[in-house]
Coordinates of C-alpha atoms in Angstrom, one line a residue:
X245 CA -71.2 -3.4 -5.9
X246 CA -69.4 -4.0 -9.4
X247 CA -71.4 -2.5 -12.6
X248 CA -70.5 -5.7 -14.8
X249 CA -71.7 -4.2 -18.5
X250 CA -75.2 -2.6 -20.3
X251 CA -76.7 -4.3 -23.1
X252 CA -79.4 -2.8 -25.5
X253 CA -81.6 -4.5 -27.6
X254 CA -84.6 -3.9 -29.3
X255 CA -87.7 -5.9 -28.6
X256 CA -90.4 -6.0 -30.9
X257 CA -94.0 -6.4 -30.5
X258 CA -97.2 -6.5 -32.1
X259 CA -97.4 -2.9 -33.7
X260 CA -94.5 -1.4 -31.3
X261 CA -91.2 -2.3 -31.0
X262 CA -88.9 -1.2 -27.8
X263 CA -85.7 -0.2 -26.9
X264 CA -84.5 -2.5 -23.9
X265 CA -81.2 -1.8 -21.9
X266 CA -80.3 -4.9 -19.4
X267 CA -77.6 -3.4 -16.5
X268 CA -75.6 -6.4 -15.1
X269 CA -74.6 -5.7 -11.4
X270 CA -72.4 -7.6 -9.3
X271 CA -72.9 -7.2 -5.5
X272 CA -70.2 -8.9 -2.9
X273 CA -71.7 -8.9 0.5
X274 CA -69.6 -7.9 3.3
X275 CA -71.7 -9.5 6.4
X276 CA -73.9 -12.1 8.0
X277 CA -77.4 -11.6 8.1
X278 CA -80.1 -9.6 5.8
X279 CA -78.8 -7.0 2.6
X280 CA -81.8 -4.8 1.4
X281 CA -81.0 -4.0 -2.4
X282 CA -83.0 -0.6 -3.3
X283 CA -85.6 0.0 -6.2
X284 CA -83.4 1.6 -8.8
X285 CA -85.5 4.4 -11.3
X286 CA -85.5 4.7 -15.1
X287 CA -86.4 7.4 -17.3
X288 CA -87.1 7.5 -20.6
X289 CA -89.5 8.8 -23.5
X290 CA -92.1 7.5 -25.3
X291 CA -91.7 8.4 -29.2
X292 CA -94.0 7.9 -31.8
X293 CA -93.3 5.9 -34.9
X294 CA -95.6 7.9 -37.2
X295 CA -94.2 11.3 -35.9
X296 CA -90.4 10.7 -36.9
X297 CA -89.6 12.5 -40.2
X298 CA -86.0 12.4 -41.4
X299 CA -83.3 13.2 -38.9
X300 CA -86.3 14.5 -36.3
X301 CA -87.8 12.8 -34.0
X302 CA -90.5 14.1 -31.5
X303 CA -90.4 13.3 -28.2
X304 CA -93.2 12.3 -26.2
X305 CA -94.2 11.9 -22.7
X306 CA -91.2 10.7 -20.3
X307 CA -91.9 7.6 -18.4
X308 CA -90.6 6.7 -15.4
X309 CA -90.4 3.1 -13.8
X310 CA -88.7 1.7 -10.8
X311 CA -87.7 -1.7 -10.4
X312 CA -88.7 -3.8 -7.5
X313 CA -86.7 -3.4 -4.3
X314 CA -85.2 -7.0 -3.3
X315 CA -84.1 -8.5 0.0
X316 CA -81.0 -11.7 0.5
X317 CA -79.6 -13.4 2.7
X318 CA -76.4 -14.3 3.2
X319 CA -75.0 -17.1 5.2
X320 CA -72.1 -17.3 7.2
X321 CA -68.9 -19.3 6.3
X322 CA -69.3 -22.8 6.8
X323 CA -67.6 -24.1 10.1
X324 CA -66.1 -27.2 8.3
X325 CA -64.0 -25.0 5.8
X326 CA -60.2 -24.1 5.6
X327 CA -59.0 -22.1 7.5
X328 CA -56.5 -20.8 5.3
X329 CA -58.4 -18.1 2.9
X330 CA -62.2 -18.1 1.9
X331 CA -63.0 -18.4 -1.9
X332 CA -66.4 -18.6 -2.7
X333 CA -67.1 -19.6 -6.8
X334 CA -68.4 -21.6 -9.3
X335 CA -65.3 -22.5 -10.4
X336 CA -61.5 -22.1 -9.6
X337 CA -59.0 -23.7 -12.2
X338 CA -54.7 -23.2 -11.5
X339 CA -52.6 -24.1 -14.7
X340 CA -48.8 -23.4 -15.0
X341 CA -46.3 -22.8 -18.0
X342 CA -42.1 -23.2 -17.2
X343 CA -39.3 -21.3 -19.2
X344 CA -36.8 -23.6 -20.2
X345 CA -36.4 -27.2 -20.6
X346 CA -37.3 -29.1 -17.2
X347 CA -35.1 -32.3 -18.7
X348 CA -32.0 -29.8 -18.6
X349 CA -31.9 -28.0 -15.5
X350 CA -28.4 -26.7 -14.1
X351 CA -27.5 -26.5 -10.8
X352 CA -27.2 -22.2 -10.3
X353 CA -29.4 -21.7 -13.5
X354 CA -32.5 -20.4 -12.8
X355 CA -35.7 -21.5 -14.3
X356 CA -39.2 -20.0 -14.1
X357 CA -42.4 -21.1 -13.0
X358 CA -45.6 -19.0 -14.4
X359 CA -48.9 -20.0 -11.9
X360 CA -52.1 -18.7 -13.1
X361 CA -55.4 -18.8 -10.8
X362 CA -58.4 -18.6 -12.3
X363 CA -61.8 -17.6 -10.9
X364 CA -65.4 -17.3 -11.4
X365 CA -67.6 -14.9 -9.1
X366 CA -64.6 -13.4 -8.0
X367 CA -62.6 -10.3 -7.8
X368 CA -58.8 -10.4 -8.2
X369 CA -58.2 -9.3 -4.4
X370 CA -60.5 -12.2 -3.0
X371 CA -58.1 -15.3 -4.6
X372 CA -56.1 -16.4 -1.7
X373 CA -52.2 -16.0 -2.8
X374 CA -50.4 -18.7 -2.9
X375 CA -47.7 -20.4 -0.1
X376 CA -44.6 -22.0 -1.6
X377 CA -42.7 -24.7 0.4
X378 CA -38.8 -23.6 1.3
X379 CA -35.9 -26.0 0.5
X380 CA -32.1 -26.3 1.3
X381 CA -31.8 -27.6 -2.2
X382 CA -32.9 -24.8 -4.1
X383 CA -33.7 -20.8 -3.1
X384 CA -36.7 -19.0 -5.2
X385 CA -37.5 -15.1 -6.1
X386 CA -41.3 -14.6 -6.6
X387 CA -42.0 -11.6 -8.7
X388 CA -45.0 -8.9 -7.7
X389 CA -48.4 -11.3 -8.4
X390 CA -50.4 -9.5 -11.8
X391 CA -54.0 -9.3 -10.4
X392 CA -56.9 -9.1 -13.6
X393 CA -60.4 -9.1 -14.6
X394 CA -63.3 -9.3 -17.2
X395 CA -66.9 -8.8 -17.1
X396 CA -69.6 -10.2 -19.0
X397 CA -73.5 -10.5 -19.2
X398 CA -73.0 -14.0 -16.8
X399 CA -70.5 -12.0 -14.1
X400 CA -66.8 -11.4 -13.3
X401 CA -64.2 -13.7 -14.0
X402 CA -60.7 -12.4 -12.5
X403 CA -57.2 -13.7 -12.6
X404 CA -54.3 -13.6 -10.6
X405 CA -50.6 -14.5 -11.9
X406 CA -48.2 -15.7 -9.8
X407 CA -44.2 -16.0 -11.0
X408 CA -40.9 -17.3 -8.9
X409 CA -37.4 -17.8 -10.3
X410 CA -36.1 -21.4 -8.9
X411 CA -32.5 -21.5 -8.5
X412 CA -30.9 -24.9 -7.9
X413 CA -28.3 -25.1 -5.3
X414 CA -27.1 -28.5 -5.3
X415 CA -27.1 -30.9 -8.6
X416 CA -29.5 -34.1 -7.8
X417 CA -32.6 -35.1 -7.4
X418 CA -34.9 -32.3 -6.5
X419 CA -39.0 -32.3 -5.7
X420 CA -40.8 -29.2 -6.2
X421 CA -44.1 -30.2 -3.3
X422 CA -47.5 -30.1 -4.6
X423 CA -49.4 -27.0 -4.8
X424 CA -52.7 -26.7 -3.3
X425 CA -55.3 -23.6 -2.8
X426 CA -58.8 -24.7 -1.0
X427 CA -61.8 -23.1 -2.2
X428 CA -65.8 -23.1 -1.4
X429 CA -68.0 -24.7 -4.4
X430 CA -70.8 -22.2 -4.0
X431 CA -73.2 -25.0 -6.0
X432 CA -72.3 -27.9 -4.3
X433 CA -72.1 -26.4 -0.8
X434 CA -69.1 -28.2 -0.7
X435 CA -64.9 -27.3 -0.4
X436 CA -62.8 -28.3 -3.1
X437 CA -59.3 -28.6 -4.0
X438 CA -57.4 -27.0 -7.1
X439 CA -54.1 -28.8 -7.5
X440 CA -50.8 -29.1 -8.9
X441 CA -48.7 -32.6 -8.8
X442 CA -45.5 -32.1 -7.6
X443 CA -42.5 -32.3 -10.0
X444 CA -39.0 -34.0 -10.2
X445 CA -36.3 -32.3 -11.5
X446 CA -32.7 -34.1 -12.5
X447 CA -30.9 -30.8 -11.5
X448 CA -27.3 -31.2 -13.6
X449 CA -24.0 -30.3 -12.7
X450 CA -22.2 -26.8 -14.1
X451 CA -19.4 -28.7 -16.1
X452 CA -17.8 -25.4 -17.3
X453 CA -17.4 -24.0 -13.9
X454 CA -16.2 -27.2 -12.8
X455 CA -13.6 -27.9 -15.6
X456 CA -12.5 -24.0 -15.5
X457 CA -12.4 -24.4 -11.8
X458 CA -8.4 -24.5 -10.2
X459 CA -7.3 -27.8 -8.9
X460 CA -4.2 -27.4 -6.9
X461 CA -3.9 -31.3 -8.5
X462 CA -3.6 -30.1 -11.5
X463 CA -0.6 -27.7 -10.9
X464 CA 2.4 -28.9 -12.8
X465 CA 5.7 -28.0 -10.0
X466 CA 7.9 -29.9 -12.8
X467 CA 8.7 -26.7 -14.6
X468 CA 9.6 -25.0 -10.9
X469 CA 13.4 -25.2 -11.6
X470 CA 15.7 -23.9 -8.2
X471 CA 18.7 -22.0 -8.7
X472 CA 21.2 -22.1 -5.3
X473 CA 24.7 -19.7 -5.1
X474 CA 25.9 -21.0 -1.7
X475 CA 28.9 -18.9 -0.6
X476 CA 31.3 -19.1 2.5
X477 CA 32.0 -22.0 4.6
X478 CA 30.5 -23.8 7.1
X479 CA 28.6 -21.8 9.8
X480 CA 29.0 -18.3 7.7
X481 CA 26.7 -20.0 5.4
X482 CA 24.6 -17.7 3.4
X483 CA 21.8 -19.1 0.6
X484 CA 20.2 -17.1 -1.9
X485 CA 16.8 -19.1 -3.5
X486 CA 15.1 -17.9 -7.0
X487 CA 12.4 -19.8 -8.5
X488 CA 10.9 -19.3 -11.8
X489 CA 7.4 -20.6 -13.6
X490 CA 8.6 -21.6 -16.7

């Protein structure tokens, strides 16, 4: 049970006018079958108008109501549904945000993608995390997820923020799969599916690391110069080599 917010008002009648506070409650059943919600009791005081002078006011007789005890069902997940996670809402949306330019992405530069999951009727510890597809053409480093809510008069809305760092390993053509996360339409009766495309990145190649790389091609052995001093004769032969990079 979630105590969403308390809202006061004043009503007014015909000769009378009332102070009304509305308690929001969310309640998250846990099992199959029958949940008995309980009366809840509220005490307050009557005051008379005509007996408030100034800064005093005179209380009256307390009153004392109880509101009216209430019994729901609830029905068991539906046999047709993923298997993978249970959301039941009203509404689910997934959005996402990159850092970086996607047209200019370098192989061993990392770029990030920011997932956010958004839903209604929810708490954050009920939205399914996500699974990300593993490739040979590029590693990634999730961060810790950020889990979030708000509550209002119409219920809880909660949030949960998923970021990885993708790292290109090879330069090329790389696809990033589509990401999918099933969830239960509690209106429609029905499963749906919040979605991302999937994405194509150009990755480029590192030209300075390539360019500063050593080529043994590119070593110049003309500026090697030898310098021999051969002395004796024939087998009593002895040679002395020195070679200096000029």
């Amino acid at each position: 049970v979630h105590r969403l917010i308390d809202t006061t008002y004043l009503s007014v009648l015909i000769r009378s006018s009332s102070l009304v506070l509305a308690v929001t409650f969310a309640i998250f059943p846990t099992c199959v079958g029958f949940v008995d919600i309980p009366s809840l009791r509220f005490g307050a005081y009557y005051v008379d108008t005509p007996r408030q002078f100034g800064i005093f006011i005179f209380r009256g007789n307390q009153i004392i109501r109880d509101t009216e005890s209430k019994q729901i069902k609830v029905l068991s997940k539906p046999s047709r549904r993923t298997d993978r996670g249970w959301m039941p809402s009203k509404s689910v949306e997934v959005k996402q945000r990159w850092s970086g330019d996607l047209n200019k992405v370098t192989i061993g530069e990392p770029i990030t993608q920011t997932i956010t999951i958004i839903a209604e009727g929810l708490t954050p510890e009920q939205i399914t995390p996500l699974k990300f597809t593993e490739s040979t053409k590029y590693r990634t480093y999730p961060d810790q997820p950020q889990l979030s809510q708000s509550l209002s008069n119409s219920g809880i809305v909660s949030q949960r923020v998923e970021s990885r760092a993708i790292v290109p390993s090879q330069s090329g053509t790389i696809i990033l799969p589509a990401i999918n996360l099933k969830w239960w339409d509690i209106e429609t009766q029905k499963e749906q599916t919040a979605e991302l495309p999937s994405l194509t990145l150009d990755v480029l190649p590192d030209f300075e690391t390539s360019e500063n790389s050593p080529h043994i091609s590119k070593f110049n052995t003309n500026n090697l110069v030898p310098h021999l001093t051969i002395t004796g004769e024939h087998q009593n032969t002895s040679t002395q080599t020195n070679s200096s990079l000029l």
